[in-house]
Each structure stands twice: as C-alpha cells, then as structure tokens.
Coordinates of C-alpha atoms in Angstrom, one line a residue:
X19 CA -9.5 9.3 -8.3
X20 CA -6.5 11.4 -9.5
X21 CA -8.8 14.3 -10.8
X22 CA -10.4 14.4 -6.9
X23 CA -6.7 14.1 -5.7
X24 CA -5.9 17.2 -7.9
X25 CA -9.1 19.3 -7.0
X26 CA -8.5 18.7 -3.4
X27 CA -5.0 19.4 -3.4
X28 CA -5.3 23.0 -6.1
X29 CA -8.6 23.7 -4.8
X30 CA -10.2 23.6 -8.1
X31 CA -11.3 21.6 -11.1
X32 CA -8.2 20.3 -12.9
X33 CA -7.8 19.4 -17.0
X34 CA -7.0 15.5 -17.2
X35 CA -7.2 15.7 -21.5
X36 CA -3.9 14.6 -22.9
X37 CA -1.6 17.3 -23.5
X38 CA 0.1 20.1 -20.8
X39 CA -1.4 22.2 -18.4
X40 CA -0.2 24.9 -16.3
X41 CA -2.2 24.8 -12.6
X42 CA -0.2 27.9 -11.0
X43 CA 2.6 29.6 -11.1
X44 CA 5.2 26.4 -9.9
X45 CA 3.1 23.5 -11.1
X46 CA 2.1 22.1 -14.7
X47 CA 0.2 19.1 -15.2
X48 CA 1.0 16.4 -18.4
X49 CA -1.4 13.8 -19.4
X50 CA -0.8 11.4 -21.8
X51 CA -3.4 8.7 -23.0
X52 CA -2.7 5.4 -25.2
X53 CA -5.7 3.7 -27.1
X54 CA -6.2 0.1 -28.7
X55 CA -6.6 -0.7 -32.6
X56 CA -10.6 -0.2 -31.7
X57 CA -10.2 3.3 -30.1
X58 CA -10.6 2.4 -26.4
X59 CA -8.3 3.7 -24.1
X60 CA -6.3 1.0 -22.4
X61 CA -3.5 3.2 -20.5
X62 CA -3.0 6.6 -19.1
X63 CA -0.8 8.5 -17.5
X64 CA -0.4 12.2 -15.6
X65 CA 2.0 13.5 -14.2
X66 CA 2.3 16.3 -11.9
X67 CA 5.6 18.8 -11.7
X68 CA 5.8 21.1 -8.7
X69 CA 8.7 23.5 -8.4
X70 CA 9.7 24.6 -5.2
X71 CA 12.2 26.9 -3.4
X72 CA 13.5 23.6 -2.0
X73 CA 13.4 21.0 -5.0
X74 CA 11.5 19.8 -7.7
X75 CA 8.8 17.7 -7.2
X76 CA 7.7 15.0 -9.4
X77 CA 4.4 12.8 -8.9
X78 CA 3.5 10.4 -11.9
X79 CA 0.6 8.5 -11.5
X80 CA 0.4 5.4 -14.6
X81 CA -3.1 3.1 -14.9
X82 CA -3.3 0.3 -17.8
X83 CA -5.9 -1.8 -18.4
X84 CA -5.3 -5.5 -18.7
X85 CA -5.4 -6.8 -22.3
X86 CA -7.6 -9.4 -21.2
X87 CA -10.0 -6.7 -20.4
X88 CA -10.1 -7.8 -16.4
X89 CA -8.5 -5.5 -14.1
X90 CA -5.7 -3.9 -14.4
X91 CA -2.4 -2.5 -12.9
X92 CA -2.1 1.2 -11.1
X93 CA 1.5 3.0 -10.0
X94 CA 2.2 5.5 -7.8
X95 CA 5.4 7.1 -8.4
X96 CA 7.1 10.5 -6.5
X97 CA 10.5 11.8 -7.3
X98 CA 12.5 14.1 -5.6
X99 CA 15.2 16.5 -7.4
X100 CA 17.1 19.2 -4.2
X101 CA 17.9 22.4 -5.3
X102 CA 20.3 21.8 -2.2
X103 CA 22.6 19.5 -0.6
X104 CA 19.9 19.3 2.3
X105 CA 18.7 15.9 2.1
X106 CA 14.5 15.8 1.9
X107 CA 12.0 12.8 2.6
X108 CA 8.8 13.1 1.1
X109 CA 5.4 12.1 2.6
X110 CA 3.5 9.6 1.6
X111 CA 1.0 10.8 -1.2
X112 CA -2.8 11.0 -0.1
X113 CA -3.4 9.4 -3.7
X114 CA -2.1 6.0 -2.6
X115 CA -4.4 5.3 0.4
X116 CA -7.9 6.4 -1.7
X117 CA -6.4 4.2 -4.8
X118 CA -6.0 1.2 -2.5
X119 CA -9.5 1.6 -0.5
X120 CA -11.3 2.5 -4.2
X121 CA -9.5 -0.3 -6.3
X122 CA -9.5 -3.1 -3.6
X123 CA -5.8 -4.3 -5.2
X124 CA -4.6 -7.9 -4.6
X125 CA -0.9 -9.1 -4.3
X126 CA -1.1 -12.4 -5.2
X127 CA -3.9 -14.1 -2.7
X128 CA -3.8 -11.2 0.1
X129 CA -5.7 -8.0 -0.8
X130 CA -4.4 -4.8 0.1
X131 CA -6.3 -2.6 2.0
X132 CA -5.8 0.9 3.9
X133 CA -6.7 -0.6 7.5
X134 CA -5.4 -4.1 9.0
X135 CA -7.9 -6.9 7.9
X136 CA -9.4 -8.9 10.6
X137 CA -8.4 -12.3 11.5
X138 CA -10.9 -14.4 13.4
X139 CA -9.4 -18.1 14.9
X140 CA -11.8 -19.8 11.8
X141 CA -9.8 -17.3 9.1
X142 CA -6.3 -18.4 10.2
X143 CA -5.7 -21.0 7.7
X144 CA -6.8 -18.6 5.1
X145 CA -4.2 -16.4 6.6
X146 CA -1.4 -19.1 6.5
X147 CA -2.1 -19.3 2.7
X148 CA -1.6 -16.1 2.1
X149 CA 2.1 -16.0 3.5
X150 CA 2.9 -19.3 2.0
X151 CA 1.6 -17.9 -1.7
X152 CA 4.7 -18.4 -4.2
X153 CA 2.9 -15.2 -6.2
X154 CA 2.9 -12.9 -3.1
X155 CA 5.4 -9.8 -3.6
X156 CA 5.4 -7.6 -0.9
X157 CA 5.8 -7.6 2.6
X158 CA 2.8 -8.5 5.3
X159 CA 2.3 -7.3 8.2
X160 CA 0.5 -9.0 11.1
X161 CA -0.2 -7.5 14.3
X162 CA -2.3 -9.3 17.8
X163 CA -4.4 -7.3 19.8
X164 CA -2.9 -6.9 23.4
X165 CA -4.6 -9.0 25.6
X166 CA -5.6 -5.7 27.8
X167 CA -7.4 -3.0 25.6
X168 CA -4.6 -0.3 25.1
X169 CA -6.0 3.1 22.9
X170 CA -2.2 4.0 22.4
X171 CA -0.8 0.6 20.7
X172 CA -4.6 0.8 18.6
X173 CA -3.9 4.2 17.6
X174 CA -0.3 3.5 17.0
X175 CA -0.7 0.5 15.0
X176 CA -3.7 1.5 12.9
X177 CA -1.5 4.6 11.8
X178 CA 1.1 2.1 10.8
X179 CA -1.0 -0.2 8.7
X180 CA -2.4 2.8 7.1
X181 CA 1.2 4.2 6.2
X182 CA 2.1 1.2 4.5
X183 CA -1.2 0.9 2.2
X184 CA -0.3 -0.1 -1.4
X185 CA 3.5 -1.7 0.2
X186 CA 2.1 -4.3 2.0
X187 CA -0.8 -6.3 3.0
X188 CA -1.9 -6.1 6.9
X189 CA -4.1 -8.5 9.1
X190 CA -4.7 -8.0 12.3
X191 CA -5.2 -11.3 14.7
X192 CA -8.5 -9.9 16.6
X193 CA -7.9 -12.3 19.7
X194 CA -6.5 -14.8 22.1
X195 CA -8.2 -17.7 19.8
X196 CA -6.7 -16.0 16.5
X197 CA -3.7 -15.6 18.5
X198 CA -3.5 -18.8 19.5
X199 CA -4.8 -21.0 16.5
X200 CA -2.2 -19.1 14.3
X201 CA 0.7 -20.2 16.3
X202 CA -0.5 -23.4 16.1
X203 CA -0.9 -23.3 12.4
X204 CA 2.5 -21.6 11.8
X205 CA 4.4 -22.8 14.3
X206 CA 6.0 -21.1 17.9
X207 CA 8.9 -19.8 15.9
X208 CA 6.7 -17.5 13.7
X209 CA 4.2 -16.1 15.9
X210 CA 3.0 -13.1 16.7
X211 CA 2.5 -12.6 20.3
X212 CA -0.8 -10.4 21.9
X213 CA 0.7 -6.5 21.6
X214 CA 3.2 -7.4 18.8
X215 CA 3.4 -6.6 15.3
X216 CA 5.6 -9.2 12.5
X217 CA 6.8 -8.3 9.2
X218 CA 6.8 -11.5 7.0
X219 CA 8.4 -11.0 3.6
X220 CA 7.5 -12.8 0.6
X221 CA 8.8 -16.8 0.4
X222 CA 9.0 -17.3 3.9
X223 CA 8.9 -20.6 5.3
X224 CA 7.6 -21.4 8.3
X225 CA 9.2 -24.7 8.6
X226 CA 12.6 -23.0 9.1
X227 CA 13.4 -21.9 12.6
X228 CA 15.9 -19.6 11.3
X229 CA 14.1 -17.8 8.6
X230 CA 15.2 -14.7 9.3
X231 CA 12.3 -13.5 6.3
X232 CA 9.8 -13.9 8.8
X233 CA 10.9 -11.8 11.5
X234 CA 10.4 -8.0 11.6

C-alpha cells in the first residue's frame, strides 16, 4: 500500500529496500526493516522527507507484525518543521484512507472503516456495545439520516466520516426505526436525532445524564 501511495504520488516506481533513496531533487526516501531470530520480517518502516520552500515535510509510515503471528499494528505519522513563522496545517495523507479500507482495522469491538457503517433497528444493540466497550480508544461518530432526503447533509456528512478514517469509528443510523430503537437502547439523553451527527468518546456512560463524553 505505501509503494502504490509513493508511485501515485512521484509518478513512478519507487525503491522500498532498506536503506536511502533519493526520489527528486527535495525528497529522499529511508526504509528500514527488522527481522525475527528465523529471518522473517516482523516490522518495517519508511519514511518520506520532502523539502520545501515553505517547510520540511516529514511522513513516516511504521507496520509490525504481531508476535503471535495474527495481525498486526499500522501508524501513520506526518510532521511538520516551517522554514517560517507562518503557521501551516497539513492535509490529511491519501495513505490513511486506502490503509483503513485495505486492512479493515478494529478499535476494540468497532471496526474502522473509510465510510459510515450502516445501522439497521436489528444492529442497534450491536451498536450500544460498541460504545460501552472498556477497550475502545478513539472517538465514534454517529450520524441519523434526516427524515427528508437531503443531497447536501449526505454529501456533507459522508466527507466527514471519510476525513476522520483511521481517528474514529463511524455508523450511520439508516432510519426512523434505527433512530428510534437506539434511543431506546441508550436512553433520550444520548440520542442522535434524524439530520444530526454525535461524537461519543471512549468510556462514556449512558446512564449519566450529564456525561458531557457523549455529546459532540
């Protein structure tokens, strides 16, 4: 996934073999590779330095296997150093949304995904489980459909859940009877209303009216 992230964005073929590798005239590639007592590579890490007229970019992209040989754990990481006192925001990288849609990651029960999962009034309970999970992280987000069809909250939303792909999980409560049957489940003070979008943050407890966790 990082070597089609690298051809896409250089427009060529890119070296991923440990060691350093210029690309052009402001960016150099450094891969780095760690291997087991039986020669298998368990970890690996590249790491991509652009410099620009504006700052120094730095994108570092670490994988390790799990030493029980199921799964693993990937990271995104970019860093910004200004060659000025302008402050500068970077984007989102590309690389985070095609790592979460190939690798199907989980966050303790909830998996994260680059569009909103759908939540059907029979999947609620499911849903409830996930925000009550002890081992859940990060942030999720829950949205309800309006009850009228409305193009600009879809489009709106769905660019939303997609920016936060890999920082949060996302569900999406598909209609009045999701709506409905998840108030019930979680009670009035935690809902999410039809055209409304809720942030719940990990430990939340629905029992407490003023759990300001839940509310976004």
């Amino acid at each position: 996934m990082s070597g089609q992230w690298l051809k896409k964005k250089f427009r060529a073929a890119v070296p991923l073999g440990t060691g350093q590798h210029p690309l052009d005239d402001a960016s150099v590639l450094l891969s780095q590779a760690a291997y087991d007592d039986q020669g298998a590579e368990y970890a690996t890490r590249i790491q991509l330095r652009e410099d620009k007229p504006e700052a120094t970019w730095r994108t570092t992209v670490t994988a390790v296997r799990s030493t029980t040989g199921d799964g693993g754990t990937a990271g995104v990481d970019l860093e910004c150093f200004p060659n000025t006192a302008q402050a500068l925001r970077g984007s989102k990288p590309n690389l985070i949304r095609d790592l979460v849609g190939e690798l199907e990651p989980r966050d303790g029960l909830s998996r994260l995904s680059v569009n909103a999962l759908r939540v059907t009034h029979d999947r609620v309970h499911s849903l409830l489980d996930v925000l009550c999970d002890p081992e859940r992280q990060m942030p999720t987000l829950i949205a309800a459909r309006p009850v009228q069809a409305d193009p600009l909250w879809s489009d709106r939303v769905a660019g939303t859940m997609r920016n936060v792909a890999g920082d949060a999980s996302t569900y999406l409560l598909w209609d009045l009877a999701a709506v409905d049957a998840f108030r019930e489940a979680i009670g009035h003070d935690h809902r999410v209303s039809p055209g409304c979008v809720r942030t719940f943050m990990p430990l939340v407890d629905p029992a407490w009216a003023a759990e300001l966790r839940g509310t976004g």
